[in-house]
Amino acid sequence: MSVESKKTCKARCGNLKLFLVSLAFVYFSKAFGGSYMKSSITQIERRFDIPSSLIGVIDGSFEMGNLLVIAFVSYFGAKLHRPRLIGIGCVIMAAGSYLTALPHFFQGLYKYETSVSHSTSINNTDSILPCLSNHSLAEADKMPDLEAMTACEKAAGSSLWIYVFLGNMLRGIGETPIMPLGVSYLDDFSREENTPFYLACIHTVGIIGPMFGFMLGSYLAKIYVDIGSVDLDSVTINHMDSRWVGAWWLGFIVTGTVILLSSIPFFFLPKSLPKQGQEESQSKGTELAITAEQENFLQDEIQDQEEKPLTFQELAKDFIPSLRRLFKNSIYTMMILTYLVSVNGFIGLITFKPKFMEQVYGQSASKAIFLIGIMNLPAVALGIITGGFVLKRFKLGVIGAARVSVTASVGSLCLFFIQIFIYCDKAEVAGLTVSYQGDSQVSYNQQTMISQCNMACSCSVKHWDPVCAQNGITYASPCLAGCQTSTGIGKEMTFHNCTCTGGKMMTPGMNMSAVLGQCPRRSNCDYNFKIYMALSVLGSFISACGGTPGYIVLLRSIQQDLKSLALGMQTLIVRTLGSIPPPIYFGALIDRTCLKWGTKHCGGRGACRLYDADAFRMRFMGLITGLYCLSNILWGGLYVTIVKRQKKLALRNQAKENVVEGEMAVNGHANIIVAKKNEDAGNESTI
């Protein structure tokens, strides 16, 4: 090889490394933005005062954007300049992130609901009388005038969540080319034995993105939404309160900028590269080169495809036949179905896990997001790289990879099932989860929040302004606690002479005061939460160990010329049916466990403030466990199908070898050809 050829080959090998690094950074960036969106779900729900079912629709808009273009991008993009298309997609994703943050600049200052006037003036020494001064609060329970409410909501901009919906959809459109075109480009030009390791490295770097996304979400969840625009001393709630809204909009500006930077290298990469380890002269022929294992595993299929003109008409004409060939592959079809079920459970879990930890274990939204980012996600990253290492170390084929995936799936299901029985006692809220005497509350309706101790106060049952009494019970408002006087200002306000906090054993001189905020859970909750997190982290690691092997099974079960289309269709189907519906039906299921809905500024029902923790846990965890069980059953059927196909191919190869040996044995004997020296001399007789 000449010096110039060596330089050219070295440059092209460098291009593959540049593509690998760039693709890893893009995986990081898109995961960074996507995970931040997940971590901001609670903040967006509270800011726009919408139920969990609607926040599920907003969350699913990302996949809706994918649905619009993924089939065409995956098929036509494979024939075009793949790196450049990835770069364009990143620019679109960045624009979507900026659009998502836009509503914050159109909305007014956030006004959280409250039942009393929390004065912050130091000179104001007048005692506020929550009970005696709120006789008019009961009027808030009446239905407001529909016309006035509509006008108020229009003025307040309550429909601005549509910008978040459209921005998230635009992110989904931009993310479309990254996975199918990036993975197929890498698999086409890298060595067969290196592909699993490269994929594991890319996904491992990608999983760092969610770690940063969740940590950014946790940090911004502690910063008040209108930071820089309001006097924080006038804010009487903290990040532990269910009415608190963090600076959710700021994170979308940060993630959009990172995604925009990640697009730059792809505009300078070539359309194709030589196969890794081969000379430049072979580069054109190796673009559609087929690995030895894949050729053996798919020898039933027609592998020889003549290169067709890259015209739009020819590509469009071949689209339907290509789809038909793809879905005739039984292993591919079964893998799509398996992924579909498991992704339903995973998306439902990751979307509402912070809310689950908040309601069942009494953690703040900020702490829940932080723990997911710093504990669960590193375990997932370690699991992904471990799965790729196991494949490379033991040189596992399709059956070995499938066996690792099945084992990991069963192990994670067992650990997840145990988590259902690890929980804390639910929050004690008078009139909602316990009676005013501290007994268990069997059922809830508005009348149970009115008791003999607060009946004279004419309190509103719609307001949520919780206070914690000395008896360890939370009351929905100072008025419902029967508090007569108050001292202090702002967050330091204390309410006294609360007639409902004494309980059955009220004695003279008993401290009947209350402070702002909900009461903490009982002490044993911390221990149970630690056990839950340990099981959750271990389950995340084991489940992730099967990720890379499962992906290799998918790649090795499809034909080379259909690889981009297959990955695109997998993304299309799984995201359409596996990512869009779960946040919606999980959110609707969670909404049914709400005990106390918030009230919008203009009237009407807002976001949920308190859930029935036991019903939340059983429905949420029960549904996820059922989906994971079904996924394991499908994995078992898929494994059996793969083993049967492998045995069938082994028998066929053995039969071919026997035929070849027979021909060799025949060729080893002399073929005696007797030519007749007569008019039939043209006829031969072979013995």
XYZ file of C-alpha atoms in Angstrom:
687
model
C 0.000 0.000 0.000
C 1.372 3.424 -0.975
C 2.025 6.222 1.498
C -0.932 8.231 0.160
C -3.235 5.206 0.463
C -2.102 4.676 4.050
C -2.816 8.306 4.888
C -6.244 8.109 3.267
C -7.098 4.882 5.106
C -5.903 6.378 8.403
C -8.062 9.445 7.822
C -11.121 7.295 7.136
C -10.464 5.193 10.234
C -10.267 8.472 12.117
C -13.645 9.385 10.663
C -15.145 6.227 12.155
C -13.735 7.154 15.546
C -15.055 10.690 15.143
C -18.475 9.295 14.253
C -18.381 6.984 17.261
C -17.523 9.849 19.632
C -20.069 12.182 18.009
C -22.829 9.586 18.147
C -22.067 8.924 21.812
C -22.314 12.662 22.529
C -25.622 12.869 20.662
C -26.958 9.926 22.683
C -25.864 11.800 25.807
C -27.514 15.029 24.632
C -30.852 13.537 23.629
C -30.976 11.489 26.827
C -30.057 14.626 28.783
C -33.010 16.493 27.282
C -35.435 13.576 27.481
C -34.660 12.764 31.108
C -34.939 16.399 32.091
C -38.422 16.400 30.568
C -39.291 13.360 32.696
C -37.887 15.010 35.820
C -39.939 18.163 35.160
C -43.285 16.382 34.780
C -44.373 17.186 38.340
C -43.336 20.840 38.047
C -45.166 21.292 34.720
C -48.260 19.586 36.136
C -48.359 22.011 39.067
C -47.466 25.105 37.052
C -50.279 24.631 34.547
C -52.668 23.055 37.100
C -53.443 20.003 34.981
C -54.193 16.364 35.958
C -51.786 13.452 35.509
C -53.721 12.117 32.510
C -53.137 15.364 30.587
C -49.493 15.501 31.628
C -49.301 11.993 30.179
C -50.517 13.331 26.833
C -47.862 16.061 26.942
C -45.183 13.500 27.785
C -46.349 11.275 24.929
C -46.102 14.086 22.380
C -42.398 13.241 21.944
C -43.314 9.859 20.512
C -46.090 11.447 18.448
C -43.407 13.522 16.731
C -41.431 10.355 16.047
C -44.519 8.720 14.601
C -44.905 11.420 11.963
C -41.589 10.870 10.203
C -39.709 7.819 11.471
C -40.728 5.292 8.814
C -39.684 7.587 5.973
C -36.511 8.827 7.676
C -35.415 5.258 8.444
C -36.004 3.984 4.915
C -35.052 6.930 2.711
C -32.419 8.175 5.142
C -30.481 4.915 4.805
C -29.964 5.712 1.109
C -28.970 9.346 1.694
C -26.277 11.154 3.710
C -26.871 9.634 7.148
C -24.495 11.796 9.272
C -25.893 15.009 7.804
C -29.470 13.932 8.519
C -28.492 13.242 12.148
C -27.045 16.761 12.428
C -30.230 18.332 11.036
C -32.277 16.293 13.516
C -30.230 17.670 16.419
C -30.907 21.249 15.321
C -34.657 20.512 15.265
C -34.445 18.967 18.737
C -32.758 22.089 20.094
C -35.514 24.271 18.617
C -38.112 22.069 20.343
C -36.392 22.515 23.713
C -36.415 26.298 23.358
C -40.095 26.247 22.364
C -40.934 24.205 25.483
C -39.456 26.901 27.741
C -41.297 29.712 25.955
C -44.579 29.686 28.009
C -42.751 30.831 31.124
C -42.066 34.206 29.503
C -45.726 34.623 28.503
C -47.256 33.660 31.839
C -47.647 35.944 34.784
C -46.180 35.231 38.201
C -47.139 31.911 39.755
C -49.937 32.226 42.322
C -50.365 29.210 44.556
C -53.604 28.602 46.404
C -53.827 29.617 50.055
C -56.598 30.130 52.583
C -55.075 32.887 54.710
C -53.088 36.056 54.185
C -49.455 35.309 55.032
C -48.131 38.767 55.782
C -44.358 39.267 55.495
C -44.308 42.784 56.839
C -42.172 43.072 59.954
C -44.126 46.101 61.105
C -47.385 44.178 60.873
C -47.966 42.836 64.379
C -51.654 42.172 63.986
C -52.616 38.598 64.670
C -54.366 36.855 61.810
C -57.433 34.900 62.899
C -57.713 31.913 60.521
C -60.965 30.618 61.908
C -62.899 33.689 62.951
C -61.915 35.833 59.942
C -62.799 33.335 57.234
C -66.564 33.119 57.338
C -66.605 34.068 53.659
C -64.353 31.204 52.612
C -67.262 28.796 52.321
C -68.471 30.829 49.369
C -65.433 29.596 47.421
C -67.022 26.135 47.370
C -69.839 27.377 45.167
C -69.541 26.836 41.428
C -68.093 29.994 39.814
C -69.761 31.716 36.907
C -68.757 29.835 33.741
C -68.320 32.939 31.624
C -66.222 34.680 34.260
C -64.100 31.547 34.781
C -63.468 31.217 31.030
C -62.430 34.845 30.760
C -60.153 34.509 33.777
C -58.447 31.392 32.454
C -57.921 33.041 29.081
C -56.334 36.049 30.732
C -54.167 33.865 32.966
C -52.873 31.875 29.985
C -53.800 28.463 31.380
C -53.763 26.934 27.885
C -50.084 27.748 27.350
C -49.248 24.107 28.081
C -49.880 23.629 24.342
C -46.457 25.190 23.716
C -44.907 22.501 25.905
C -46.839 19.884 23.937
C -45.644 21.234 20.565
C -42.055 21.736 21.755
C -41.862 18.153 22.998
C -43.322 16.930 19.697
C -40.670 18.899 17.792
C -37.989 17.226 19.919
C -39.438 13.867 18.893
C -39.251 14.767 15.200
C -35.634 15.851 15.535
C -34.619 12.723 17.454
C -35.933 10.423 14.705
C -32.780 9.874 12.573
C -30.333 9.391 15.443
C -30.948 5.768 16.439
C -31.755 3.961 13.148
C -29.285 5.842 10.949
C -26.566 6.101 13.582
C -26.595 2.437 14.607
C -26.841 1.125 11.027
C -23.976 3.439 9.926
C -21.800 2.168 12.758
C -22.687 -1.494 12.190
C -21.998 -1.207 8.447
C -18.434 0.068 8.823
C -17.154 -1.542 12.040
C -15.813 -5.040 12.617
C -18.432 -7.638 13.522
C -16.805 -8.450 16.856
C -16.525 -4.757 17.758
C -20.166 -3.841 17.141
C -21.551 -5.117 20.495
C -18.817 -3.296 22.412
C -19.299 -0.062 20.462
C -23.052 -0.195 21.044
C -22.499 -0.828 24.744
C -20.119 2.155 24.945
C -22.573 4.444 23.129
C -25.471 3.413 25.345
C -23.296 3.748 28.437
C -22.325 7.295 27.508
C -25.979 7.853 26.655
C -27.072 6.749 30.103
C -24.880 9.452 31.632
C -27.254 11.931 29.996
C -30.212 10.934 32.180
C -27.957 11.165 35.232
C -27.199 14.802 34.428
C -30.803 15.400 33.361
C -32.259 14.142 36.625
C -29.645 15.964 38.710
C -30.373 19.199 36.845
C -34.081 18.584 37.393
C -33.473 17.974 41.095
C -31.441 21.170 41.443
C -33.939 23.361 39.582
C -36.862 21.813 41.482
C -35.522 23.573 44.592
C -35.334 26.951 42.849
C -38.592 28.868 42.795
C -40.207 29.177 39.365
C -40.206 32.992 39.369
C -36.639 33.343 40.593
C -35.439 36.898 40.065
C -38.973 38.248 39.664
C -40.356 37.918 43.191
C -39.196 38.494 46.729
C -38.525 34.965 47.976
C -39.303 36.063 51.548
C -42.893 36.520 50.457
C -43.116 32.856 49.374
C -44.592 30.894 52.269
C -44.056 27.394 50.812
C -40.901 25.365 50.314
C -39.835 22.610 47.902
C -41.451 19.957 50.138
C -44.915 21.447 49.553
C -47.190 19.952 46.902
C -47.929 23.476 45.638
C -44.264 24.312 45.028
C -43.135 24.821 41.407
C -39.445 24.844 40.558
C -37.644 26.705 37.756
C -38.611 24.051 35.172
C -38.175 26.372 32.174
C -34.497 27.066 32.812
C -33.510 23.431 32.226
C -34.957 23.370 28.712
C -32.755 26.299 27.718
C -29.697 24.424 29.026
C -30.567 21.109 27.348
C -31.429 22.819 24.063
C -27.997 24.459 23.958
C -26.188 21.159 24.622
C -28.165 19.397 21.867
C -27.378 22.213 19.428
C -23.639 21.839 20.094
C -23.803 18.066 19.519
C -25.034 18.576 15.942
C -21.864 20.279 14.679
C -19.547 17.263 13.909
C -22.106 15.450 11.751
C -22.028 18.120 9.063
C -18.343 17.295 8.404
C -18.527 13.461 8.209
C -18.576 11.529 4.880
C -21.545 9.614 3.526
C -19.722 6.244 3.678
C -16.542 4.707 5.107
C -14.411 1.631 4.413
C -15.153 -1.447 6.483
C -13.030 -1.337 9.627
C -9.824 -3.360 9.116
C -10.088 -3.513 5.327
C -8.311 -1.499 2.636
C -9.837 1.499 0.953
C -10.218 -0.357 -2.330
C -12.693 -2.659 -0.671
C -14.715 0.115 0.965
C -17.399 0.311 -1.688
C -18.025 -3.415 -1.664
C -18.136 -3.632 2.115
C -20.840 -1.013 2.602
C -23.370 -3.834 2.266
C -21.042 -6.543 3.606
C -22.733 -9.278 5.606
C -21.308 -10.736 8.776
C -20.585 -14.445 8.899
C -22.974 -15.163 11.748
C -25.780 -13.098 10.252
C -25.333 -14.774 6.829
C -25.572 -18.191 8.474
C -28.542 -17.228 10.652
C -30.494 -15.729 7.754
C -29.517 -18.074 4.939
C -33.219 -18.735 4.262
C -33.535 -15.171 3.032
C -32.365 -13.785 -0.279
C -29.161 -11.930 0.463
C -28.093 -10.968 -3.048
C -29.661 -7.662 -3.878
C -28.648 -5.747 -6.990
C -27.933 -2.102 -6.339
C -30.813 -0.021 -7.612
C -30.706 3.578 -8.806
C -31.103 5.956 -5.907
C -34.101 7.750 -7.346
C -37.072 8.662 -5.196
C -39.465 6.715 -7.434
C -37.416 3.528 -7.234
C -37.065 3.849 -3.459
C -40.784 4.465 -2.992
C -41.655 1.542 -5.269
C -39.515 -0.819 -3.174
C -40.857 0.393 0.203
C -43.907 -1.909 0.514
C -42.058 -5.052 -0.673
C -39.306 -4.293 1.821
C -41.859 -4.033 4.633
C -43.404 -7.323 3.557
C -40.025 -9.065 3.599
C -39.231 -7.564 6.999
C -42.377 -8.713 8.801
C -42.169 -12.220 7.357
C -39.232 -12.643 9.740
C -40.892 -14.347 12.733
C -38.045 -13.572 15.165
C -38.151 -9.877 14.308
C -41.934 -9.787 14.753
C -41.766 -11.544 18.130
C -39.018 -9.214 19.324
C -41.130 -6.191 18.411
C -44.026 -7.597 20.454
C -41.756 -8.340 23.427
C -40.220 -4.875 23.364
C -43.687 -3.365 23.043
C -44.924 -4.909 26.299
C -41.765 -4.260 28.321
C -41.504 -0.645 27.146
C -45.112 -0.033 28.252
C -44.136 -1.013 31.780
C -40.827 0.872 31.727
C -42.286 4.152 30.405
C -45.094 4.064 32.961
C -42.548 3.428 35.713
C -40.000 6.094 34.782
C -42.655 8.756 34.121
C -44.385 8.527 37.490
C -41.656 7.052 39.710
C -40.800 10.453 41.283
C -44.495 10.975 42.089
C -44.663 7.410 43.467
C -41.700 8.032 45.785
C -43.219 11.337 46.838
C -46.640 9.917 47.732
C -45.748 6.462 49.094
C -42.473 7.268 50.912
C -42.960 10.958 51.724
C -39.936 12.142 49.732
C -39.818 15.573 48.127
C -40.001 15.750 44.335
C -36.464 17.170 44.289
C -34.999 14.345 46.396
C -36.847 11.653 44.433
C -35.478 12.985 41.137
C -31.975 13.270 42.591
C -31.942 9.689 43.893
C -33.103 8.305 40.554
C -30.342 10.217 38.800
C -27.532 9.354 41.195
C -28.446 5.723 42.059
C -30.723 4.051 39.510
C -29.184 5.459 36.348
C -25.539 4.573 37.179
C -26.765 1.043 37.894
C -28.391 0.978 34.458
C -25.166 2.246 32.834
C -23.113 -0.416 34.598
C -25.621 -3.063 33.547
C -25.478 -2.047 29.884
C -21.678 -2.100 29.727
C -21.636 -5.415 31.631
C -23.990 -6.997 29.108
C -21.787 -5.850 26.214
C -18.638 -7.093 27.973
C -20.182 -10.522 28.597
C -21.013 -10.876 24.894
C -17.496 -9.894 23.840
C -15.689 -11.872 26.557
C -17.492 -15.163 25.959
C -18.092 -14.566 22.227
C -21.764 -15.397 22.547
C -23.872 -15.915 19.434
C -27.560 -15.279 18.924
C -28.684 -18.047 21.292
C -26.215 -16.988 23.994
C -27.352 -13.368 23.754
C -30.984 -14.429 23.989
C -30.212 -16.565 27.032
C -28.580 -13.603 28.819
C -31.589 -11.386 28.037
C -34.114 -13.923 29.340
C -32.149 -14.465 32.553
C -31.872 -10.728 33.193
C -35.580 -10.217 32.520
C -36.661 -12.924 34.971
C -34.259 -11.715 37.673
C -35.422 -8.095 37.480
C -39.080 -9.183 37.605
C -38.506 -11.092 40.852
C -36.895 -8.064 42.497
C -39.632 -5.752 41.259
C -42.322 -8.033 42.660
C -40.737 -7.825 46.130
C -40.861 -4.007 45.995
C -44.668 -4.078 46.052
C -44.596 -5.179 49.687
C -42.101 -2.524 50.856
C -43.996 0.644 51.745
C -44.628 3.274 54.427
C -47.723 4.207 56.380
C -49.690 6.781 54.457
C -49.699 10.438 55.452
C -52.129 11.265 58.247
C -54.353 14.089 56.988
C -57.455 14.899 59.017
C -60.656 14.263 57.102
C -58.829 12.549 54.239
C -56.770 9.599 55.492
C -57.670 9.786 59.204
C -60.593 11.195 61.113
C -60.269 14.257 63.321
C -59.858 11.914 66.303
C -56.890 10.205 64.650
C -58.770 7.045 63.653
C -58.374 5.526 60.180
C -60.562 7.184 57.585
C -62.565 4.593 55.646
C -63.903 6.814 52.870
C -63.582 10.421 51.789
C -66.061 13.084 50.854
C -66.105 16.788 51.448
C -68.328 16.480 54.508
C -65.676 14.465 56.398
C -63.387 17.510 56.377
C -65.970 19.416 58.438
C -66.043 18.371 62.076
C -67.566 19.577 65.306
C -64.312 21.351 66.141
C -64.304 23.581 63.038
C -67.976 23.805 62.152
C -68.296 27.365 63.489
C -65.438 28.568 61.279
C -67.307 28.211 57.958
C -64.137 26.905 56.287
C -63.750 26.148 52.623
C -62.993 22.496 51.889
C -61.468 23.338 48.504
C -58.402 25.182 49.722
C -55.137 23.321 50.309
C -52.877 25.212 52.717
C -51.661 22.375 54.992
C -50.484 22.822 58.552
C -48.824 20.299 60.854
C -50.161 20.101 64.399
C -48.348 18.981 67.537
C -50.282 15.691 67.468
C -48.520 14.684 64.224
C -51.641 15.045 62.075
C -51.789 17.288 58.992
C -54.809 19.543 58.457
C -55.810 20.835 55.021
C -55.782 24.449 56.225
C -55.424 26.418 59.481
C -59.146 27.085 59.350
C -59.992 23.350 59.160
C -57.646 22.823 62.116
C -59.811 25.281 64.063
C -56.905 27.621 64.767
C -57.958 30.876 66.454
C -54.801 33.011 66.415
C -51.414 33.179 64.740
C -47.966 34.660 65.330
C -44.913 35.174 63.150
C -44.574 36.158 59.517
C -44.044 34.351 56.206
C -42.765 30.796 56.462
C -42.243 31.172 60.211
C -45.948 31.675 60.929
C -47.352 29.571 63.783
C -51.050 29.036 64.517
C -52.380 28.693 68.073
C -55.498 27.554 69.925
C -56.335 25.029 67.208
C -59.477 23.368 68.537
C -59.219 20.301 66.277
C -55.709 19.255 67.281
C -56.461 18.172 70.834
C -58.128 14.881 69.941
C -60.050 12.716 72.371
C -57.600 13.145 75.255
C -57.531 16.977 75.272
C -56.388 18.354 78.653
C -56.028 21.918 79.979
C -52.715 23.492 79.067
C -52.126 21.150 76.139
C -50.174 22.751 73.300
C -52.669 23.066 70.450
C -50.501 24.869 67.892
C -49.686 24.137 64.236
C -47.007 25.196 61.750
C -47.087 25.570 57.973
C -46.505 22.448 55.876
C -47.327 18.748 56.034
C -46.143 16.559 58.895
C -43.249 14.168 58.162
C -43.860 10.419 57.969
C -43.182 8.112 60.888
C -39.590 7.122 61.662
C -39.794 3.578 60.220
C -40.465 5.045 56.774
C -36.796 5.924 56.262
C -35.749 2.310 56.837
C -38.381 0.963 54.427
C -37.400 3.534 51.828
C -33.753 2.442 51.990
C -34.776 -1.179 51.380
C -36.943 -0.082 48.453
C -34.078 1.904 46.895
C -31.625 -0.996 47.323
C -34.013 -3.393 45.546
C -34.739 -0.787 42.884
C -31.047 -0.188 42.129
C -30.229 -3.917 41.999
C -33.232 -4.563 39.759
C -32.169 -1.737 37.432
C -28.695 -3.251 37.080
C -29.936 -6.777 36.344
C -32.529 -5.546 33.856
C -29.955 -3.421 32.004
C -27.601 -6.408 31.677
C -30.046 -7.848 29.140
C -30.268 -4.648 27.076
C -27.246 -5.023 24.798
C -27.696 -8.807 24.254
C -31.324 -8.217 23.304
C -30.262 -5.544 20.841
C -27.733 -7.913 19.257
C -30.445 -10.556 18.825
C -32.480 -7.963 16.957
C -29.573 -6.873 14.721
C -28.547 -10.434 13.859
C -32.087 -11.522 12.973
C -32.624 -9.053 10.124
C -31.131 -8.782 6.651
C -28.373 -6.303 5.981
C -30.241 -4.239 3.383
C -33.275 -4.020 5.713
C -31.345 -3.079 8.842
C -32.109 0.650 8.865
C -35.739 0.027 7.966
C -36.051 -2.660 10.654
C -34.604 -0.418 13.354
C -36.818 2.430 12.213
C -39.961 0.308 12.201
C -39.066 -1.058 15.622
C -38.742 2.488 16.920
C -41.964 3.505 15.184
C -44.066 0.636 16.571
C -42.576 0.567 20.055
C -42.852 4.323 20.491
C -46.315 4.525 18.979
C -47.855 1.746 21.061
C -45.261 1.465 23.825
C -44.406 5.069 24.661
C -47.439 7.217 23.813
C -50.248 5.304 25.625
C -48.519 4.437 28.971
C -48.217 7.986 30.395
C -51.861 8.569 29.486
C -53.430 5.433 30.964
C -51.000 5.349 33.901
C -51.849 9.001 34.578
C -55.592 8.319 34.380
C -55.170 5.364 36.767
C -53.219 7.524 39.211
C -55.809 10.317 39.021
C -58.421 7.881 40.310
C -56.491 7.585 43.589
C -56.502 11.347 44.275
C -57.989 12.361 47.634
C -57.563 16.130 47.430
C -57.595 18.154 44.223
C -56.146 21.631 44.150
C -58.168 24.646 43.065
C -57.151 26.823 40.137
C -56.766 30.538 40.544
C -59.838 31.034 38.358
C -61.787 28.223 40.021
C -62.194 24.671 38.845
C -60.106 21.589 39.539
C -56.348 21.897 39.347
C -53.516 19.464 40.050
C -53.835 16.752 42.703
C -52.364 17.635 46.111
C -52.747 14.313 47.965
C -53.187 10.702 46.828
C -54.367 7.562 48.569
C -50.898 6.051 48.954
C -52.062 2.427 49.315
C -54.327 2.564 46.249
C -51.591 4.403 44.322
C -49.029 1.717 45.167
C -51.216 -1.296 44.412
C -52.526 0.002 41.087
C -49.259 1.500 39.888
C -46.948 -1.359 40.887
C -49.538 -4.017 40.095
C -49.964 -2.841 36.510
C -46.209 -2.653 35.924
C -45.700 -6.145 37.392
C -48.396 -7.550 35.098
C -46.749 -6.019 32.028
C -43.327 -7.348 33.039
C -44.775 -10.835 33.587
C -46.233 -10.810 30.070
C -42.903 -9.600 28.714
C -41.117 -12.556 30.345
C -43.579 -15.003 28.821
C -42.944 -13.510 25.377
C -39.171 -13.667 25.922
C -39.535 -17.375 26.684
C -41.450 -17.956 23.453
C -38.879 -15.938 21.515
C -36.011 -17.966 22.961
C -37.701 -21.230 21.952
C -38.206 -19.907 18.409
C -34.540 -18.901 18.118
C -33.365 -22.318 19.343
C -35.659 -24.102 16.877
C -34.386 -22.007 13.967
C -30.784 -22.624 14.975
C -31.382 -26.389 15.134
C -33.076 -26.281 11.743
C -30.105 -24.452 10.237
C -27.690 -26.899 11.878
C -29.533 -29.865 10.356
C -29.575 -28.185 6.961
C -25.844 -27.444 7.123
C -25.161 -31.031 8.115
C -27.217 -32.282 5.179
C -25.273 -30.019 2.807
C -21.987 -31.310 4.220
C -23.131 -34.909 3.631
C -23.991 -34.076 0.024
C -20.596 -32.458 -0.511
C -18.819 -35.462 1.022
C -20.831 -37.782 -1.235
C -19.859 -35.778 -4.314
C -16.231 -35.829 -3.251
C -16.427 -39.612 -2.807
C -17.874 -40.010 -6.297
C -15.250 -37.718 -7.790
C -12.600 -39.847 -6.147
C -13.405 -42.805 -8.464
C -12.603 -42.943 -12.121
C -15.384 -41.922 -14.442
C -15.254 -44.346 -17.271
C -16.685 -42.914 -20.393
C -17.156 -45.342 -23.254
C -17.603 -43.699 -26.588
C -19.180 -45.910 -29.219
C -17.404 -45.933 -32.492
C -20.525 -46.063 -34.544
C -23.290 -43.756 -35.708
C -24.163 -43.167 -31.991
C -20.720 -41.841 -31.158
C -22.268 -38.621 -29.917
C -23.971 -40.400 -26.945
C -22.060 -40.948 -23.707
C -22.485 -43.485 -20.954
C -21.281 -42.610 -17.516
C -20.610 -45.355 -15.007
